Short mmCIF file of C-alpha atoms in Angstrom, two decimals:
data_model
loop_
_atom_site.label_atom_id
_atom_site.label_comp_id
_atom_site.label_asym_id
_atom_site.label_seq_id
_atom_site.Cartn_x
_atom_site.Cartn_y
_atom_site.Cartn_z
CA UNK A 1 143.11 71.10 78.50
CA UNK A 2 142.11 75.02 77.54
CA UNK A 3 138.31 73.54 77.43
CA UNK A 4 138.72 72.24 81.43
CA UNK A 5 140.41 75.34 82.17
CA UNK A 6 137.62 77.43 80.56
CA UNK A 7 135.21 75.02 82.38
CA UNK A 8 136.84 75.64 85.97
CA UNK A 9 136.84 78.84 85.35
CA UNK A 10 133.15 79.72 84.54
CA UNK A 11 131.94 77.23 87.45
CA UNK A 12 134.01 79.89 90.12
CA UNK A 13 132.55 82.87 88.25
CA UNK A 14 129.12 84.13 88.98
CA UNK A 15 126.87 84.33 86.20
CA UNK A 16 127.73 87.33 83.62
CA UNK A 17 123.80 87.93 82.81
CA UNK A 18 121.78 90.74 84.56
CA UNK A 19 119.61 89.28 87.75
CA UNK A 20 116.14 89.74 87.14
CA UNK A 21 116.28 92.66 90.37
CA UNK A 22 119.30 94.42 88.67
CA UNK A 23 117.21 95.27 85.36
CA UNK A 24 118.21 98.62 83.58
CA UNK A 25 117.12 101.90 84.92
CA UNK A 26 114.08 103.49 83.66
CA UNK A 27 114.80 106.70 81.89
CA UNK A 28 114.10 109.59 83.48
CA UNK A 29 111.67 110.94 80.88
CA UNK A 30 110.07 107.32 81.10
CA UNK A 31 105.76 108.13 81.09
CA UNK A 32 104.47 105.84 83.72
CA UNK A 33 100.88 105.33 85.58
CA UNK A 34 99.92 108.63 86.34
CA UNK A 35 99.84 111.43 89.20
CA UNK A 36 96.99 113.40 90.48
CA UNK A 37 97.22 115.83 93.13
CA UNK A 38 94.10 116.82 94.35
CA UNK A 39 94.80 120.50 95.76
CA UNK A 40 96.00 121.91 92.10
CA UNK A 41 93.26 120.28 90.32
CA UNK A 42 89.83 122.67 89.42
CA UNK A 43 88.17 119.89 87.69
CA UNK A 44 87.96 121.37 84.15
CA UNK A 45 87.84 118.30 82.41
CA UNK A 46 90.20 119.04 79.90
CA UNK A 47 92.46 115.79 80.71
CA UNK A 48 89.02 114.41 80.26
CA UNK A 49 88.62 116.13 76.56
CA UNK A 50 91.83 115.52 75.43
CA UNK A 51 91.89 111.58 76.56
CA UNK A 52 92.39 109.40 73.43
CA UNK A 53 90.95 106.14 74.89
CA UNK A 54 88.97 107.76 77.85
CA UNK A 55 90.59 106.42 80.54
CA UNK A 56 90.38 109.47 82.78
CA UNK A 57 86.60 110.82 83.69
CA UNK A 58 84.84 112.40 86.09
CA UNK A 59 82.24 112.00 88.75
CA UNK A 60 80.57 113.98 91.02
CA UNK A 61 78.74 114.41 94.32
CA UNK A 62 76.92 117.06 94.33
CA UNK A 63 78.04 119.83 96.57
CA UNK A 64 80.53 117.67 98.73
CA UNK A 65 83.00 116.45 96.01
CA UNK A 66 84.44 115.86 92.71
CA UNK A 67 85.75 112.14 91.71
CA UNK A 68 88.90 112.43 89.17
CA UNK A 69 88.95 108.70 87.62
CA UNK A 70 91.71 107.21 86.19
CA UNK A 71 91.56 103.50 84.68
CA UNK A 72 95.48 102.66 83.64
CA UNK A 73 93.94 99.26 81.54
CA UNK A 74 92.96 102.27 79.12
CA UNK A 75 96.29 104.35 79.08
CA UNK A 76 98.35 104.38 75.86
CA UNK A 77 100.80 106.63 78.50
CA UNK A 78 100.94 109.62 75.45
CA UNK A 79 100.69 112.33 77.45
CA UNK A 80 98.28 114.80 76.78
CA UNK A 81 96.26 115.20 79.75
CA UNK A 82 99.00 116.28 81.82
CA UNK A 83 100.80 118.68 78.90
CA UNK A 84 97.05 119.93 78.70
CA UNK A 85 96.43 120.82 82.68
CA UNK A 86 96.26 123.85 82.92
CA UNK A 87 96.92 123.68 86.68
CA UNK A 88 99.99 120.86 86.31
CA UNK A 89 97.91 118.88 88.55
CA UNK A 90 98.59 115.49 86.66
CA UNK A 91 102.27 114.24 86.55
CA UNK A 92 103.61 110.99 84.89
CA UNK A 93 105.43 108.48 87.01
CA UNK A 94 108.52 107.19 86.01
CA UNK A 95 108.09 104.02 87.66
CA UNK A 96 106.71 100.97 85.39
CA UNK A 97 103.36 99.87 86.61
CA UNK A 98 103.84 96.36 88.25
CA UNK A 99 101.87 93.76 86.93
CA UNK A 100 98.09 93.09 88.18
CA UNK A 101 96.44 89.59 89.04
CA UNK A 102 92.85 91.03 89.48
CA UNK A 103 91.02 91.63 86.12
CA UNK A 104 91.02 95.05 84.76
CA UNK A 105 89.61 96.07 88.31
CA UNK A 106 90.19 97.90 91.38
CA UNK A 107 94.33 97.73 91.38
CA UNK A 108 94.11 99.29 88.20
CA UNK A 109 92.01 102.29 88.39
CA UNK A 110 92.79 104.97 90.29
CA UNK A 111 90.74 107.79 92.21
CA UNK A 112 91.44 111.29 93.56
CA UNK A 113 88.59 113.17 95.30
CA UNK A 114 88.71 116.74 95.15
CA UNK A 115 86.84 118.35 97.54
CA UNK A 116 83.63 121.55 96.96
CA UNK A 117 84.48 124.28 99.15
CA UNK A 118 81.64 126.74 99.92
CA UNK A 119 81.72 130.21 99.00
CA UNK A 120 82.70 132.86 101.25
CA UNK A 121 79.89 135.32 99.89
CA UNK A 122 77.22 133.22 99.09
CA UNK A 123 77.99 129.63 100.31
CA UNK A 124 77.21 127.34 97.24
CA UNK A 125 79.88 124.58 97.13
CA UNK A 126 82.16 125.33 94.13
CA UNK A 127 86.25 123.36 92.93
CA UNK A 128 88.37 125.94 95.13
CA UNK A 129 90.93 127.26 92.23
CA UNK A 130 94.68 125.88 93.04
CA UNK A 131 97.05 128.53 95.63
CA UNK A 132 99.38 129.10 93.08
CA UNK A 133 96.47 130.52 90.65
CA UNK A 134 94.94 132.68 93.27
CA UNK A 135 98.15 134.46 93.94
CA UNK A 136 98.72 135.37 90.78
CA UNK A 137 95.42 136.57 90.44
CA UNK A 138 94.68 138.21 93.19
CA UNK A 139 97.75 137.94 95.57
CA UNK A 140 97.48 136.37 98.97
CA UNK A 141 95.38 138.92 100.89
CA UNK A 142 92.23 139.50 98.25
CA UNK A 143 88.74 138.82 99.92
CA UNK A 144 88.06 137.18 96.54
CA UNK A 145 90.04 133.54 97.56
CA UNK A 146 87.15 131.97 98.50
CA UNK A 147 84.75 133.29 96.05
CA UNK A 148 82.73 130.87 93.99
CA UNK A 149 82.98 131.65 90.00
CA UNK A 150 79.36 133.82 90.35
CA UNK A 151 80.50 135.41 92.90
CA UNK A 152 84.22 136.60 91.38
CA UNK A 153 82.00 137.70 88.27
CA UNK A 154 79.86 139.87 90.90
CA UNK A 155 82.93 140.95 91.87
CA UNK A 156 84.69 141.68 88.99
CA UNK A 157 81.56 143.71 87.42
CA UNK A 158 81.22 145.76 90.93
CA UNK A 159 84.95 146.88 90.89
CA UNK A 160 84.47 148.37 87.29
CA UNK A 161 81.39 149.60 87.99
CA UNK A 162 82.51 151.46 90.82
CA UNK A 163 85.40 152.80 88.39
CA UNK A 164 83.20 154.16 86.68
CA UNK A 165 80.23 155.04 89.01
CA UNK A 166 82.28 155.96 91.99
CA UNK A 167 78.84 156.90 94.28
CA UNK A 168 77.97 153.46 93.20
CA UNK A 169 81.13 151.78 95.14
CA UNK A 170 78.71 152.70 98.38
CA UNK A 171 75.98 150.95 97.85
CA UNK A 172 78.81 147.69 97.13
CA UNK A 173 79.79 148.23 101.04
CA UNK A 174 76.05 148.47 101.95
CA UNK A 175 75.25 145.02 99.91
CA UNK A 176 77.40 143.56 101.54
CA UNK B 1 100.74 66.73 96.70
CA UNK B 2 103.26 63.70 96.42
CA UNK B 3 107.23 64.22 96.24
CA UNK B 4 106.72 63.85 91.96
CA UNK B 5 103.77 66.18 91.65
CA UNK B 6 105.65 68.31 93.82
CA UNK B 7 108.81 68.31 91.55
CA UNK B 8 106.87 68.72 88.43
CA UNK B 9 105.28 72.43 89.93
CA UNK B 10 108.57 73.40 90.65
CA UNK B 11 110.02 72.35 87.01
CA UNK B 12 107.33 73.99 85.70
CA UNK B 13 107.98 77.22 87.47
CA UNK B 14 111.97 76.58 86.86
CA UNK B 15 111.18 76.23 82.88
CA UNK B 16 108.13 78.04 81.86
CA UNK B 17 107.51 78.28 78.14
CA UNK B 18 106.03 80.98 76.74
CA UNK B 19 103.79 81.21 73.13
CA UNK B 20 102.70 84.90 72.04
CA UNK B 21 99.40 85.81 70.63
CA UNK B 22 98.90 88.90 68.72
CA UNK B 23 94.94 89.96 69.00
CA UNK B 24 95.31 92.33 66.74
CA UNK B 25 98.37 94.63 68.42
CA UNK B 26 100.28 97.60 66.73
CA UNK B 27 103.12 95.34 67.47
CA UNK B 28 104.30 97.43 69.96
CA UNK B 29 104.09 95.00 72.85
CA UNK B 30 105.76 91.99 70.36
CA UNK B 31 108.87 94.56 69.76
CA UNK B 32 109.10 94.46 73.92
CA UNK B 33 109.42 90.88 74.15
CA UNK B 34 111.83 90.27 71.83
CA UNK B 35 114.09 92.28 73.89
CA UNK B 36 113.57 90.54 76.90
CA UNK B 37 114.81 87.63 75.47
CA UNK B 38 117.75 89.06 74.35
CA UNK B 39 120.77 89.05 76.38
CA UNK B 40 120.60 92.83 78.14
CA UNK B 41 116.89 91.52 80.02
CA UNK B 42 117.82 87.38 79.82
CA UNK B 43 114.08 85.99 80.01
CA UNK B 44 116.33 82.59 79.27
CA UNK B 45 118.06 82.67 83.05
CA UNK B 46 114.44 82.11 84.57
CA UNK B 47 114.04 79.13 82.00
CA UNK B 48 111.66 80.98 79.69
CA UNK B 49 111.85 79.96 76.22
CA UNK B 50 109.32 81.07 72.75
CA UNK B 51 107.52 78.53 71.50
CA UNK B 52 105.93 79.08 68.53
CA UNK B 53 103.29 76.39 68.71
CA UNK B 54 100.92 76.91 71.40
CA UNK B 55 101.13 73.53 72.14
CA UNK B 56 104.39 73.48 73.66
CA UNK B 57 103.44 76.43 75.65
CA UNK B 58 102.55 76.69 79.40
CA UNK B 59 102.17 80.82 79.06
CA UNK B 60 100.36 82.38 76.18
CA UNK B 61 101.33 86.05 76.03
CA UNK B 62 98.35 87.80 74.83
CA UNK B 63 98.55 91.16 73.29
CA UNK B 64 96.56 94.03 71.19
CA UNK B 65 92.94 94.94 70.82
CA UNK B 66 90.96 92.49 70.80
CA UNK B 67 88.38 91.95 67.22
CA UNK B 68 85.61 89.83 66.26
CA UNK B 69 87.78 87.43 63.91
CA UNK B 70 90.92 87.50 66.47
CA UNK B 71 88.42 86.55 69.42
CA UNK B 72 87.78 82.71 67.49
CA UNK B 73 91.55 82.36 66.91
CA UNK B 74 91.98 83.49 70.84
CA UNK B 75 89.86 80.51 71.67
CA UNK B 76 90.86 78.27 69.25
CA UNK B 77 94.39 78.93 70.22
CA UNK B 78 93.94 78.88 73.79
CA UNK B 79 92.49 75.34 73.28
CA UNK B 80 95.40 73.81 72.03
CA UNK B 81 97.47 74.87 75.38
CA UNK B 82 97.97 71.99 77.03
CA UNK B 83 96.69 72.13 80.88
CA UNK B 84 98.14 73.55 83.44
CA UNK B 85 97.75 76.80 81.32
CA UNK B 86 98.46 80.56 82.15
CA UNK B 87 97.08 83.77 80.39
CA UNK B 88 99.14 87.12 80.41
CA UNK B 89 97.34 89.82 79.39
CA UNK B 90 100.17 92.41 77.64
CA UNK B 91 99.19 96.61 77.43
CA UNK B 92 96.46 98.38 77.81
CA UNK B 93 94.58 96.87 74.55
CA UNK B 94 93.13 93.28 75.73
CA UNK B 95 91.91 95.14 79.32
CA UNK B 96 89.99 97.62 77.47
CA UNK B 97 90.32 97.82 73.56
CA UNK B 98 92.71 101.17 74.68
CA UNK B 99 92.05 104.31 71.30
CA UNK B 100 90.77 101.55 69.29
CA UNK B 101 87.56 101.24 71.80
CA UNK B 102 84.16 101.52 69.86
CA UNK B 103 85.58 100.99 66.55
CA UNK B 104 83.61 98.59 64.23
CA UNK B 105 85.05 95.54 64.71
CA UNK B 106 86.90 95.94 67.94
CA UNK B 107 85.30 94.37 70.90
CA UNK B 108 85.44 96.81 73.58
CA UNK B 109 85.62 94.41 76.10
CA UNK B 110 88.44 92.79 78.68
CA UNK B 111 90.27 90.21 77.32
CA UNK B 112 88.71 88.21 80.65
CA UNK B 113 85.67 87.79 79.40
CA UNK B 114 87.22 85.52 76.19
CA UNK B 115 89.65 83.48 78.32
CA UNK B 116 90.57 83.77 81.87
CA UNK B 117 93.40 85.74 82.23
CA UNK B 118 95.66 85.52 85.15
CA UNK B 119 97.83 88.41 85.22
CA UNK B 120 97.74 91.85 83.58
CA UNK B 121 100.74 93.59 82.58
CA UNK B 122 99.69 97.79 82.53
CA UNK B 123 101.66 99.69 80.11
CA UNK B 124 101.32 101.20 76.13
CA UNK B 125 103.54 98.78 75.53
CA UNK B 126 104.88 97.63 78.84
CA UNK B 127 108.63 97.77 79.47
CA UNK B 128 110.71 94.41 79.27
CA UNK B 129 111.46 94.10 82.83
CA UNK B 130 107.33 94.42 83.51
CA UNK B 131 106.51 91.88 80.56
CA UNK B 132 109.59 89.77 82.63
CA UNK B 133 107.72 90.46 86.17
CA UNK B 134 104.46 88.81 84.72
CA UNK B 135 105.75 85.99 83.38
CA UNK B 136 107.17 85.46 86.70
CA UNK B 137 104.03 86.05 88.50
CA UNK B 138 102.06 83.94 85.55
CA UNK B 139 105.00 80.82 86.65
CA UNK B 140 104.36 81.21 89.93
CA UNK B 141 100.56 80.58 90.11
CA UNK B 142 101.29 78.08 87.55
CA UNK B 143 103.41 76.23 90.58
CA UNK B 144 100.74 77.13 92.93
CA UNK B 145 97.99 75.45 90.91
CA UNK B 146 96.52 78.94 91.38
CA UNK B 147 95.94 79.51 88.01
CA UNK B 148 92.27 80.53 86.88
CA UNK B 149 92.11 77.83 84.35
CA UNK B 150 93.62 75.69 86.81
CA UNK B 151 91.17 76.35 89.93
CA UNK B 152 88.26 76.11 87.17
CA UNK B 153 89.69 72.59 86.33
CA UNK B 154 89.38 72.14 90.14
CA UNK B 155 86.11 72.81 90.93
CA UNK B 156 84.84 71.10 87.73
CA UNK B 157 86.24 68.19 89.94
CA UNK B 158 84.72 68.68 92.88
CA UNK B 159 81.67 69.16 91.66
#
């Protein structure tokens, strides 16, 4: 009699295992597929460098952009590229990666394009350093911003030159 | 597709049995599966169920890097599955060869290009519930005859 009790009893109930939707949460520190935000990244390569199995590389087209290529088939998910950036432009998701039907191929890899700027002094196309880099550098005012890397050297060199030379802070204005 | 094919796809959705192949893996992705057919992820309530002969298997779980002497034992292996027959590819290792790429003996090659694989599962090792999503996926093509091994069966017939 217990037995048909028990019986009755589980064929009312709804089942007592987890729904394949209602899975457990993924942690918070979980390291998913990655992130890559374009506007903090100067295309260094060091995510590049420090890549284990070389999933992340770079392209480029010269003097409109720079390609930041990430194939997720090659992730072992440590870690190092984005505790490496020195700009925190790459993140780890949280999320799981869903599963892919296509062949290591185009759902899997992942591109970010980051754009040449040209130089405000001398125009060659050149990775515009991140916001939050050029403030601290040279706060939000400096002519500098849109310098390319030759051109902040130039710069650099003519402000200590004309510290020391101080007739020679003229002939700066006059280049110029 | 007559009412009895019809009800065999559907079983064979309902009840899909699984057989895992290690390829040379860490183990990592093996220690994933077991729990997901533990109680707290319940692979069972979807009808999956580990086989440990490949030929009572209608998904071979395929994980780990994969090496000149595993790649026979892939094939040999993935021979004995009886048709209709699904691949899953598990981690990053059989889509690339992952840190072990350019070693030796390691083909550094997609596991695609062995057997046809059907659906990839991204992840160093994947999580339970995404091993769990594949297998779905992998069940449902099986139902859908939309297999690769199954549309290759289907052309060979046409042609």
């Amino acid at each position: 009699m217990a037995m048909l009790k028990t019986i009755l009893g589980n064929l009312l109930r709804p089942s007592r295992t987890r729904d394949p939707a209602d899975m457990p949460d993924v942690p918070p520190v979980y390291r998913g597929a990655l992130a890559h935000d374009a506007a903090r990244c100067t295309a260094c390569g060091t995510c590049a460098f420090v890549c284990a199995p070389k999933a992340i590389s770079f392209t480029q087209d010269p003097g409109v952009s720079v390609s930041w290529h990430f194939f997720i088939g090659q992730c072992s998910f440590c870690g190092l590229c984005a505790q490496n950036c020195p700009t925190q432009a790459i993140s780890l998701n949280a999320d799981v990666p869903a599963g892919m039907d296509s062949a290591a191929g185009d759902g899997l890899r992942l591109e970010s394009v980051v754009h040449l700027q040209p130089c405000t002094r001398c125009g060659a196309a050149h990775v515009p350093l991140p916001d939050a880099t050029m403030a601290v550098l040279w706060g939000t005012e400096e002519a500098e911003r849109g310098y390319c890397p030759d051109c902040r050297r130039w710069a650099a060199s003519a402000r200590l030159r004309s510290a020391f030379v101080p007739a020679a802070a003229e002939e700066v204005h006059h280049e110029r | 597709m007559n009412l009895i094919e019809r009800v065999v796809a559907i079983s064979r959705r309902r009840s899909p049995w699984i057989c895992r192949l290690n390829a040379g893996s860490c183990n990592g992705c093996d220690i994933e599966i077991t729990p997901l057919l533990s109680p707290r992820y319940d692979a069972e309530q979807l009808g999956v169920e580990l086989h440990g002969t490949p030929k009572h298997a209608d998904i071979v779980l395929i994980s780990g890097t994969l090496t000149l002497r595993s790649r026979e034992a892939i094939l040999d292996i993935y021979a004995q599955v009886p048709n209709p027959k699904a691949v899953v590819a598990l981690g990053s290792c059989p889509a690339s060869g992952n840190v072990f790429a350019g070693s030796p003996l390691v083909l550094s090659e997609s596991l695609d290009s062995v057997v046809p694989v059907d659906v990839w599962v991204p992840g160093c090792p994947p999580r339970p519930q995404a091993i769990l999503d594949g297998i779905a996926r992998a069940a449902k093509l099986l139902e859908d005859g939309a297999t690769k091994s199954q549309l290759q069966n289907w052309l060979g017939r046409l042609s």
